[in-house]
Coordinates of C-alpha atoms in Angstrom, one line a residue:
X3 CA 90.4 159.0 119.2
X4 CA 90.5 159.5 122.8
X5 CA 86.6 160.8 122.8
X6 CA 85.9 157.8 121.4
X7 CA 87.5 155.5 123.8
X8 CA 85.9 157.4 126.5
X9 CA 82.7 156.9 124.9
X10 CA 82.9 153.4 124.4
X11 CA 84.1 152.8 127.9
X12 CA 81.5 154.8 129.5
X13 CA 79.6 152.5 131.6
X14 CA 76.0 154.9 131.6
X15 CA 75.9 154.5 128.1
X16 CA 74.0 151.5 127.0
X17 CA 74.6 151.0 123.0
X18 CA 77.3 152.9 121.4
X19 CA 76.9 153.2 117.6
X20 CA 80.4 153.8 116.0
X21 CA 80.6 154.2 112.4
X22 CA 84.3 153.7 110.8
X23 CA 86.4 153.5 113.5
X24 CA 90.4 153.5 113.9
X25 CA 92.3 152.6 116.2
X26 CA 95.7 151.7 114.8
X27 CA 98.7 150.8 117.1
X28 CA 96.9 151.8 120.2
X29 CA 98.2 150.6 123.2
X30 CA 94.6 149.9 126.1
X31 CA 96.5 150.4 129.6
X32 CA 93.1 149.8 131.2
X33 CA 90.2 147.5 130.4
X34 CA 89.2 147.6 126.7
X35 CA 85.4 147.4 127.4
X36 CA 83.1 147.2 124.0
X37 CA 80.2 145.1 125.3
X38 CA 76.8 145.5 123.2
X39 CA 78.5 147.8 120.9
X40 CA 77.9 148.1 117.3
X41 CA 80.0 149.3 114.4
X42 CA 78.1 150.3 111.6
X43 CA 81.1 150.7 109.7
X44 CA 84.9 149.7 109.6
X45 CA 86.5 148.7 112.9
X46 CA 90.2 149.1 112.7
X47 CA 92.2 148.2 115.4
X48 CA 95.7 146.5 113.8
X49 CA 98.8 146.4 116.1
X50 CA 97.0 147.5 118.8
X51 CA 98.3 146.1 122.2
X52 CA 95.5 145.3 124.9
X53 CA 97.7 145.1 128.3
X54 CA 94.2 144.3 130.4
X55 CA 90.9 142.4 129.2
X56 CA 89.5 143.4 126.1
X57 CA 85.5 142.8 126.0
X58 CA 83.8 142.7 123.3
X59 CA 80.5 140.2 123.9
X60 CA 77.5 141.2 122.1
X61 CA 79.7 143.2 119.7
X62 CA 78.4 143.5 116.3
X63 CA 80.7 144.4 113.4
X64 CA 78.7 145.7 110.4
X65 CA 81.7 145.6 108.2
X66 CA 85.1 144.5 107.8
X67 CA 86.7 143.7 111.5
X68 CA 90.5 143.6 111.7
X69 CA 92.7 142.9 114.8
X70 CA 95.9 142.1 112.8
X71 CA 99.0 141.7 114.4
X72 CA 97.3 142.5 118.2
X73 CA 98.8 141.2 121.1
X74 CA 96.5 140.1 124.0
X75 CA 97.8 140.1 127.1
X76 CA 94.9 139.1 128.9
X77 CA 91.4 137.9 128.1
X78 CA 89.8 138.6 125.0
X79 CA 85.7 138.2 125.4
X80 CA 84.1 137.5 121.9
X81 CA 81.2 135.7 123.5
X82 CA 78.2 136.6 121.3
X83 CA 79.7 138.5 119.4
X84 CA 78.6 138.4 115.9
X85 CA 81.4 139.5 112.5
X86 CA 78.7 140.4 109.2
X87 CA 81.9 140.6 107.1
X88 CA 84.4 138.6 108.3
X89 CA 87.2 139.1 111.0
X90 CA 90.9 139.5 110.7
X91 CA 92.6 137.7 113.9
X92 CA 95.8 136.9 111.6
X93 CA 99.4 137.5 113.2
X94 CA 98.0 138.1 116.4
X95 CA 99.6 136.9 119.8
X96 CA 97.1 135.3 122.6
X97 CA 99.5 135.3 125.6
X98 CA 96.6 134.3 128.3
X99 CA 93.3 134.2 126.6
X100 CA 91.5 130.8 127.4
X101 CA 88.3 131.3 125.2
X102 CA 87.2 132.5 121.8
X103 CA 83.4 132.8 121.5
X104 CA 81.0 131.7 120.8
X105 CA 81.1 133.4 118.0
X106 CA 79.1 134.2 114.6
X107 CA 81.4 134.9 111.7
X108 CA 79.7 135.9 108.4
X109 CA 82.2 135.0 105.9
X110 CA 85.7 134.4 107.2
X111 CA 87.5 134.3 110.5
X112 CA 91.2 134.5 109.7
X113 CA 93.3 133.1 112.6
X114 CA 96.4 133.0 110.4
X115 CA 100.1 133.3 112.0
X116 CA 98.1 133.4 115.3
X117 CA 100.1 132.3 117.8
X118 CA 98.4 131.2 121.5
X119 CA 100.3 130.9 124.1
X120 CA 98.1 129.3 126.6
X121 CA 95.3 126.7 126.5
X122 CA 92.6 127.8 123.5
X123 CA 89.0 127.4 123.1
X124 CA 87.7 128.6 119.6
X125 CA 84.1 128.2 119.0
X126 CA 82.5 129.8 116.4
X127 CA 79.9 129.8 113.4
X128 CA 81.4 130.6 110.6
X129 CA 81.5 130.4 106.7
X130 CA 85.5 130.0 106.7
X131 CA 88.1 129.5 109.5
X132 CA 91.9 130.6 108.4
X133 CA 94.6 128.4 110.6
X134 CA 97.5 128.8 108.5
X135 CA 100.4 128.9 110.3
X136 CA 99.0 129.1 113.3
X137 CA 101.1 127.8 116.4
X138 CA 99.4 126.4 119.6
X139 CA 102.2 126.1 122.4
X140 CA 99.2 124.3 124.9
X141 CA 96.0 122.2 124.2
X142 CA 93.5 123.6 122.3
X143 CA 90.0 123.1 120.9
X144 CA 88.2 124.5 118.3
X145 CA 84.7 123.5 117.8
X146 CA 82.8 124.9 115.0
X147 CA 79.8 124.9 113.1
X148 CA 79.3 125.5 109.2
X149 CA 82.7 126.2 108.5
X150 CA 85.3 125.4 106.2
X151 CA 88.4 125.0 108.0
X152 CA 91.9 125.0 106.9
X153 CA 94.6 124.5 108.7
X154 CA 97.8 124.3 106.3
X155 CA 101.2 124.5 107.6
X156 CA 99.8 124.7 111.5
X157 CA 101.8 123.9 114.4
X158 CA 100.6 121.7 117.7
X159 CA 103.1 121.3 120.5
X160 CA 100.0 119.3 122.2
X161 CA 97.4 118.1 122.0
X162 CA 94.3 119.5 119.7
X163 CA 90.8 118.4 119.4
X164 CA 88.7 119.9 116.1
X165 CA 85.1 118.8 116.4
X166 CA 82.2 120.0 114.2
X167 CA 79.4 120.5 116.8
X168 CA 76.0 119.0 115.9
X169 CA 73.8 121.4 118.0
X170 CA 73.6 125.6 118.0
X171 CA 75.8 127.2 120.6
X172 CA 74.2 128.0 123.8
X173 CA 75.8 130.2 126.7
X174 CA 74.6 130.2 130.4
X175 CA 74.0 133.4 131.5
X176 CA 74.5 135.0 135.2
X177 CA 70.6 134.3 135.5
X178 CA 70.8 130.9 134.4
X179 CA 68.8 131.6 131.3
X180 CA 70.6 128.8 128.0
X181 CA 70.8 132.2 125.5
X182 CA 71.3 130.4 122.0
X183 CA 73.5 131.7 119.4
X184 CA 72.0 133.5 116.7
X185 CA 73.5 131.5 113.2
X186 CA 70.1 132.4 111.3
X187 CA 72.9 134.5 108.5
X188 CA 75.4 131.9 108.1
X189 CA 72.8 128.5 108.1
X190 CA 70.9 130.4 104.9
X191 CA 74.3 130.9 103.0
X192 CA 76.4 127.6 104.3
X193 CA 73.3 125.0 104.7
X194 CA 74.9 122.5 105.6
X195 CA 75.6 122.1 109.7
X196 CA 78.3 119.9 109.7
X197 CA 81.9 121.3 109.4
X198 CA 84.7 120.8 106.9
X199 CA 88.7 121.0 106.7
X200 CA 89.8 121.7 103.7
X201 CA 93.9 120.8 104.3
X202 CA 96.8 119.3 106.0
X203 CA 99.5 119.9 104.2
X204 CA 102.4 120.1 106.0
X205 CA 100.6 119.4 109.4
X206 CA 102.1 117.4 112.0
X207 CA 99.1 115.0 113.2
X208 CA 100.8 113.3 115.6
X209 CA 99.1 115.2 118.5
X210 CA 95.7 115.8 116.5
X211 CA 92.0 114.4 116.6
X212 CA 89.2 115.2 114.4
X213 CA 85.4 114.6 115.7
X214 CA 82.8 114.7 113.2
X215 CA 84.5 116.6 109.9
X216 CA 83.9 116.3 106.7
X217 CA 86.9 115.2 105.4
X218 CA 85.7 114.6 101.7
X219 CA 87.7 118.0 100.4
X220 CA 90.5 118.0 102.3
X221 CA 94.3 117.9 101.2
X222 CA 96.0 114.9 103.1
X223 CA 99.0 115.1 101.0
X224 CA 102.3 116.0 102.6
X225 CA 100.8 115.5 106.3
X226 CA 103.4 114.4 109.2
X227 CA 102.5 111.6 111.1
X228 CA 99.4 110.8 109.2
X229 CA 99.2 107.3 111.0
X230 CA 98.5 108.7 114.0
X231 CA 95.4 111.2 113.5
X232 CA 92.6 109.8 115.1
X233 CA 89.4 110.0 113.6
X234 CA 86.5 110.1 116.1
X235 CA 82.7 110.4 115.7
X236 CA 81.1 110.2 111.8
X237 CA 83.9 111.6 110.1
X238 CA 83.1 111.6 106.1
X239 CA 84.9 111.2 103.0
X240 CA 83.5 110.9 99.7
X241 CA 82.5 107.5 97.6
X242 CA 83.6 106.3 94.3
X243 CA 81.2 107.1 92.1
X244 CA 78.0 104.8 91.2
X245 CA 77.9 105.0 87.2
X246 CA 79.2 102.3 84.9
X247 CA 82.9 102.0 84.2
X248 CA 82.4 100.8 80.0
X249 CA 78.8 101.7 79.2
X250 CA 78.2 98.5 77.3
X251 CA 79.3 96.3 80.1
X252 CA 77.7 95.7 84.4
X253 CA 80.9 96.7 85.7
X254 CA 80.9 99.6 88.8
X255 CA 83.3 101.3 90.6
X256 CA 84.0 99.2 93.8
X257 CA 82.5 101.0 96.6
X258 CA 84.6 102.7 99.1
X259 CA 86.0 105.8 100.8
X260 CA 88.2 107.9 98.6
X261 CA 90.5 110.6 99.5
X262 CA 90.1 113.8 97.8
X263 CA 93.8 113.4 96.0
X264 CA 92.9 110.3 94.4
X265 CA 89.8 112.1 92.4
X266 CA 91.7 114.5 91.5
X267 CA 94.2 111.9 90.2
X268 CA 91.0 109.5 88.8
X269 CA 89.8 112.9 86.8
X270 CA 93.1 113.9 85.3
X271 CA 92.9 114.5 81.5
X272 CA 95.5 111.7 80.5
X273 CA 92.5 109.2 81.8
X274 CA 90.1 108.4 79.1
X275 CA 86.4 109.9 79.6
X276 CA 84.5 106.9 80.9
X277 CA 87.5 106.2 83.5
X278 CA 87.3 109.9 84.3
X279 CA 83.4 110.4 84.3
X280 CA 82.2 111.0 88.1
X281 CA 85.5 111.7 89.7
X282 CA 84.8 115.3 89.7
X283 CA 85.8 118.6 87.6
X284 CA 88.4 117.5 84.9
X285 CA 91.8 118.2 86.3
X286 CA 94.6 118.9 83.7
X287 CA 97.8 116.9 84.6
X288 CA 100.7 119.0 85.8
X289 CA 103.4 118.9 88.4
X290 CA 101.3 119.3 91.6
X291 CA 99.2 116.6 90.4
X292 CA 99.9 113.5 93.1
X293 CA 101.4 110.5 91.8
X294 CA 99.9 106.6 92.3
X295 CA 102.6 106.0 94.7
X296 CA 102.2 108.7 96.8
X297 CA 98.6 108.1 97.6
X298 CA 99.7 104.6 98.1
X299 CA 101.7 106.1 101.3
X300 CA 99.0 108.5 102.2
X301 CA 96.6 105.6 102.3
X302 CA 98.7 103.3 104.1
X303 CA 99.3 105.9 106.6
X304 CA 95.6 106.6 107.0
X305 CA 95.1 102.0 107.3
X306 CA 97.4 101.9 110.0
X307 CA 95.8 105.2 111.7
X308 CA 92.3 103.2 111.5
X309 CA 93.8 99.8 112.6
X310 CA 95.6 101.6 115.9
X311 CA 91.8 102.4 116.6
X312 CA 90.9 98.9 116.3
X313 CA 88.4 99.6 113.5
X314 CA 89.3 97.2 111.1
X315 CA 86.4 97.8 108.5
X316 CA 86.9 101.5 108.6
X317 CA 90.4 100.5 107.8
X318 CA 89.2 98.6 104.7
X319 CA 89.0 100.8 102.9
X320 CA 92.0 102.4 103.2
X321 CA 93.5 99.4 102.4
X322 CA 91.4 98.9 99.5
X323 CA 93.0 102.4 98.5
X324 CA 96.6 101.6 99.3
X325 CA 97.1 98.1 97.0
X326 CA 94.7 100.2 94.2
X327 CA 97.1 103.1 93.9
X328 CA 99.9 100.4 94.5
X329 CA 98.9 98.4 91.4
X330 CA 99.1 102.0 89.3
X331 CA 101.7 103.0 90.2
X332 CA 103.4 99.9 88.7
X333 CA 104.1 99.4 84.8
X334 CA 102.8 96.2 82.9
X335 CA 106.2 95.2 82.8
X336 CA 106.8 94.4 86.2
X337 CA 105.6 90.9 87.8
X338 CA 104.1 92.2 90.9
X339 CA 101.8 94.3 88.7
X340 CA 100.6 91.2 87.0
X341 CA 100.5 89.7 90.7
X342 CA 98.2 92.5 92.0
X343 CA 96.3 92.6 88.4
X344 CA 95.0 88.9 89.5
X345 CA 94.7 89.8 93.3
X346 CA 92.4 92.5 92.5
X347 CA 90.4 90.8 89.8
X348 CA 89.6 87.4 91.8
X349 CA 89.2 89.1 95.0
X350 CA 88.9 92.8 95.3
X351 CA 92.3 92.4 97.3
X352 CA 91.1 90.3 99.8
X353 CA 87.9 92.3 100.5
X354 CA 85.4 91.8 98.0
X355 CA 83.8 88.4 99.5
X356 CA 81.1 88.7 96.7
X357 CA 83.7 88.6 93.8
X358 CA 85.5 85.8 95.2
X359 CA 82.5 83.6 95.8
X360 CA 81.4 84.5 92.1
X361 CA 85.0 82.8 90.9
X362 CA 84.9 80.1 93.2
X363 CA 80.6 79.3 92.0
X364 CA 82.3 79.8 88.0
X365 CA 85.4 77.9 88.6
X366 CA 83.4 74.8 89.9
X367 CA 81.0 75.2 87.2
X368 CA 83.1 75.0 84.3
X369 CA 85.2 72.1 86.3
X370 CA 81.4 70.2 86.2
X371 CA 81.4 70.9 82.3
X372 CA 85.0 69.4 81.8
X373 CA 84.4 66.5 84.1
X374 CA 81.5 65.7 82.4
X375 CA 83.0 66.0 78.8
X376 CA 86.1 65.0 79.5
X377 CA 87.0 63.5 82.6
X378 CA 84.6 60.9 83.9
X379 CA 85.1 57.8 81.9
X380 CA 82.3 56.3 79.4
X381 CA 81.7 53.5 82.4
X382 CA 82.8 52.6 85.5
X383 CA 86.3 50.5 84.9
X384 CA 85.6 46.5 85.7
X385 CA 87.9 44.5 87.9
X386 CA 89.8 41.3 85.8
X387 CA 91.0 38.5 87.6
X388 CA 93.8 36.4 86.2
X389 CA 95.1 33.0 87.9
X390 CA 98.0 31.0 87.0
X391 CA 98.3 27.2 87.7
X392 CA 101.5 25.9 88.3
X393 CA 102.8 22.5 86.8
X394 CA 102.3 19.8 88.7
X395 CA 99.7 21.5 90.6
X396 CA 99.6 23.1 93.7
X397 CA 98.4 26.4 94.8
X398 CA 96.9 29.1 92.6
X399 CA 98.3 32.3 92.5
X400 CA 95.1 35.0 91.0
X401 CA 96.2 38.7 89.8
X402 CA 93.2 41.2 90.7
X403 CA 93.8 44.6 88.1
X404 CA 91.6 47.3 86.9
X405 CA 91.0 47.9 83.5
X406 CA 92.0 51.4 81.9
X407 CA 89.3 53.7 81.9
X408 CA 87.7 54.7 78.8
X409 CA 87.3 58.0 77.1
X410 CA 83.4 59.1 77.2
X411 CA 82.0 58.6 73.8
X412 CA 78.4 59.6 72.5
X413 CA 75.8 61.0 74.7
X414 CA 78.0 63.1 77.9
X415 CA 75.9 65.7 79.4
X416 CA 73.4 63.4 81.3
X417 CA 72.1 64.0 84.6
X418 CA 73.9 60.7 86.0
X419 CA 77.3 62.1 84.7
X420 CA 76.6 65.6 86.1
X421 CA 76.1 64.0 89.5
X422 CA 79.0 62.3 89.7
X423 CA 80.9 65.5 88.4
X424 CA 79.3 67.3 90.9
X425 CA 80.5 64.7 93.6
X426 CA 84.3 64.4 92.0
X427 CA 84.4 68.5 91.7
X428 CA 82.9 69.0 95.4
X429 CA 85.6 66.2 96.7
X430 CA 88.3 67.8 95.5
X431 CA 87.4 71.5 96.4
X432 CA 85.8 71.3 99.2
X433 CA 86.0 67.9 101.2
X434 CA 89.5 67.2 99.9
X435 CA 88.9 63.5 99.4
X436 CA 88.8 60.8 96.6
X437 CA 88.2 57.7 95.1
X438 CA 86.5 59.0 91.6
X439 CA 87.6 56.6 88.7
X440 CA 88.9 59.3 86.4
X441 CA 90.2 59.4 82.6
X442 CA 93.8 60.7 81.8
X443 CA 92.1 64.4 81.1
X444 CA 90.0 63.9 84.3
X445 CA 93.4 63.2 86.4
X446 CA 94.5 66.9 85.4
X447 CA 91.2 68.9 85.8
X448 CA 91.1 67.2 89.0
X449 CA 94.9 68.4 90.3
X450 CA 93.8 71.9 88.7
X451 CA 90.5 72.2 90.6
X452 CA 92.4 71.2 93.8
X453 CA 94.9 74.1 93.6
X454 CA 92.7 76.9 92.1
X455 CA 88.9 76.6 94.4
X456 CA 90.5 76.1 97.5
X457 CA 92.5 79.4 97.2
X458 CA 89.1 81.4 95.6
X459 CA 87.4 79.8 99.0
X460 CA 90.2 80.8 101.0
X461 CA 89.9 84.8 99.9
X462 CA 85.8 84.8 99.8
X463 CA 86.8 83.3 103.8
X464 CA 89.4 86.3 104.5
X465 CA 87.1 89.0 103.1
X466 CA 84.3 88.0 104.8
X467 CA 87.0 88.3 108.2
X468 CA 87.9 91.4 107.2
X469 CA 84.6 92.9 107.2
X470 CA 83.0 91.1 110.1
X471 CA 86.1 91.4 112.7
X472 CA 85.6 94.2 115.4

């Protein structure tokens, strides 16, 4: 082992080619210098304990690359340095390292158990970044491209930013040339540039900020502190699905953001197929399956994250999601289920300006049909004046009343009746006034447009607020 060290170290030599090499629990007193080497086969070096810098920019790893359980004392240089079958970084201890990469990382970079123990920069392009368990005692961030990361069960005692970087990797060199990172390996297996996390279970996100991530597969449930991640840049979560809820009838999914819990929930096999079809692969129900109620909480959590940010539409819906999974949750026993059951249908909870306006445009409609088949009189009520004449003379007293109105008879649905509905139904909606002679029946669909339109108007009002206010 020691002939390789010395070779490796060797300054005169320009490329060393090492094929499987081991080196196990060794302990670097001196500089661990590997620049511009390349291992054609397996590079071992698990418990190994690097006392001064350990260099390995412009490394390339052919194979497997483990570093399991190292501690780094010092700085570890992985600029450039490129992992053709993934890289083992788990259990490892980062006492003063500041920077990770760049990086290319073909397949996965496991940063498991890791513990740093001073501010951290990770950037890398990778297929798959492991952060599970991982503790950060000082700020860190990670910015990566391609890659799916998943950071279940991590620990931040500060602050953390994880961004998905939109452009390739580019390093300054001494010369001041931009060198570009080579992805060309990972972009034809990954495709897509933009970045994913895949969980946050058991995360504490009161410290945490996300920039740019796909959020559409990750696992939200059992996060800490949910209401305070912030969300920055186009983050992206999936949509309900566009495809008919009943074949035979117009009705659509309600479009909005969706969490990836509640399609798992939506495609669960106690959920006929039409209410199932789009959600996703069917998921049979079992224990780990999330309840209504809790993605109730996880939305709310996720509303009141958005709302702190002052982006009320984005908070939408979220909010959209949170009385949803609030009305399932409930059983068709219970009065508040019936309570959101009507909220829901007339109004999309508030948020569907469209669906209100529709009940507001029906509901004055079929008020015009009753007032003109019921509730305007067959003519306008006349005005009979009475006098009596006392004995003896002297003055007349007269008696000025109105004569009861008539129920319509014959011929009802006339354009002269319709405009007068639509004057009696607009005055009691909308302009709240009156003065329309009205029948009996009239009297009551009158009293019942004044309750119902008003409220339909008031919800088209407050939808349209909620999407409009900044």
């Amino acid at each position: 082992m020691q002939s390789i060290v010395n070779s490796v170290i060797d300054p005169t030599i320009n490329k060393p080619h090492l094929r499987n090499v081991d080196f196990r629990e060794a302990s670097f007193l001196s500089v661990a210098q590997f620049t511009d080497a390349l291992f054609e086969g397996e590079a071992a070096f698990d418990l190994c304990h690097f006392h001064l810098a350990a260099d390995f920019s412009k490394a390339t790893f052919k194979k497997g690359a483990s570093f399991s359980r190292c501690i780094f004392d010092a700085q570890v240089n992985l600029w450039h340095a490129a992992f053709h079958d993934g890289a083992r970084l788990d259990i490892a201890v980062f006492k003063k390292a500041e920077n990770i990469g760049p990086l290319t990382c073909k397949g996965t970079l496991d940063l498991s158990l890791a513990e740093f123990h001073a501010p951290m920069t990770i950037q890398a392009a990778a297929g798959e970044v492991l952060c599970r368990e991982a503790r950060w005692e000082y700020p860190a961030t990670i910015r990566l491209r391609y890659a799916r990361l998943d950071l279940e069960d991590a620990i931040f005692m500060s602050s953390a930013v994880v961004i998905s970087r939109k452009y390739p990797f580019f390093s300054i060199t001494i010369a001041g040339v931009a060198l570009p990172l080579n992805e060309g390996p990972i972009a034809a297996i990954e495709g897509s540039e933009k970045s994913a996390l895949s969980s946050l279970q058991r995360v504490d996100c009161a410290m945490l900020t996300l920039a740019d991530m796909d959020l559409s597969e990750c696992s939200l449930i059992e996060a800490v502190h949910l209401d305070q991640l912030r969300l920055d840049d186009s983050w992206v979560l999936h949509r309900t699905p566009r495809n008919r809820i009943w074949p035979l009838l117009p009705f659509r999914w309600t479009p909005r953001q969706v969490i990836k819990e509640e399609r798992e929930w939506r495609a669960t096999d106690g959920r006929t197929a039409q209410l199932r079809e789009g959600w996703g692969p069917r998921v049979y129900f079992s224990s780990h399956t999330p309840r209504a109620s809790t993605l109730a909480i996880t939305y709310r959590q996720l509303r009141k994250s958005r709302e702190d940010a002052k982006d009320e539409p984005g908070a939408a819906d979220f909010y959209y999601g949170e009385m949803e999974m609030r009305r399932q949750s409930l059983k068709w026993n219970e009065t508040e289920r019936w309570l959101l059951q009507a909220y829901w249908i007339l109004s999309g909870y508030g948020l569907r300006a469209a669906r209100a306006m529709g009940w507001f445009a029906a509901s004055m409609v079929f008020t015009i049909i009753l007032m003109m088949g019921f509730g305007l009189p067959q003519e306008s009520p006349r005005q009979a004046v009475t006098g009596t004449v006392p004995p003896g003379g002297g003055r007349v007293s007269f008696e000025i009343d109105k004569e009861e109105p008539k129920n319509p008879s014959g011929d009802r649905f006339t354009s002269v009746r319709f405009e007068k509905a639509l004057t009696a139904t607009l005055n009691s909606a909308v302009f709240r006034s009156s003065g329309q002679d009205l029948t009996t029946a009239g009297g009551y669909i009158d009293m019942a447009s004044r309750f119902s339109e008003p409220i339909l108007l008031g919800l088209a009002a407050l939808a349209i607020r909620g999407r409009v206010k900044r």
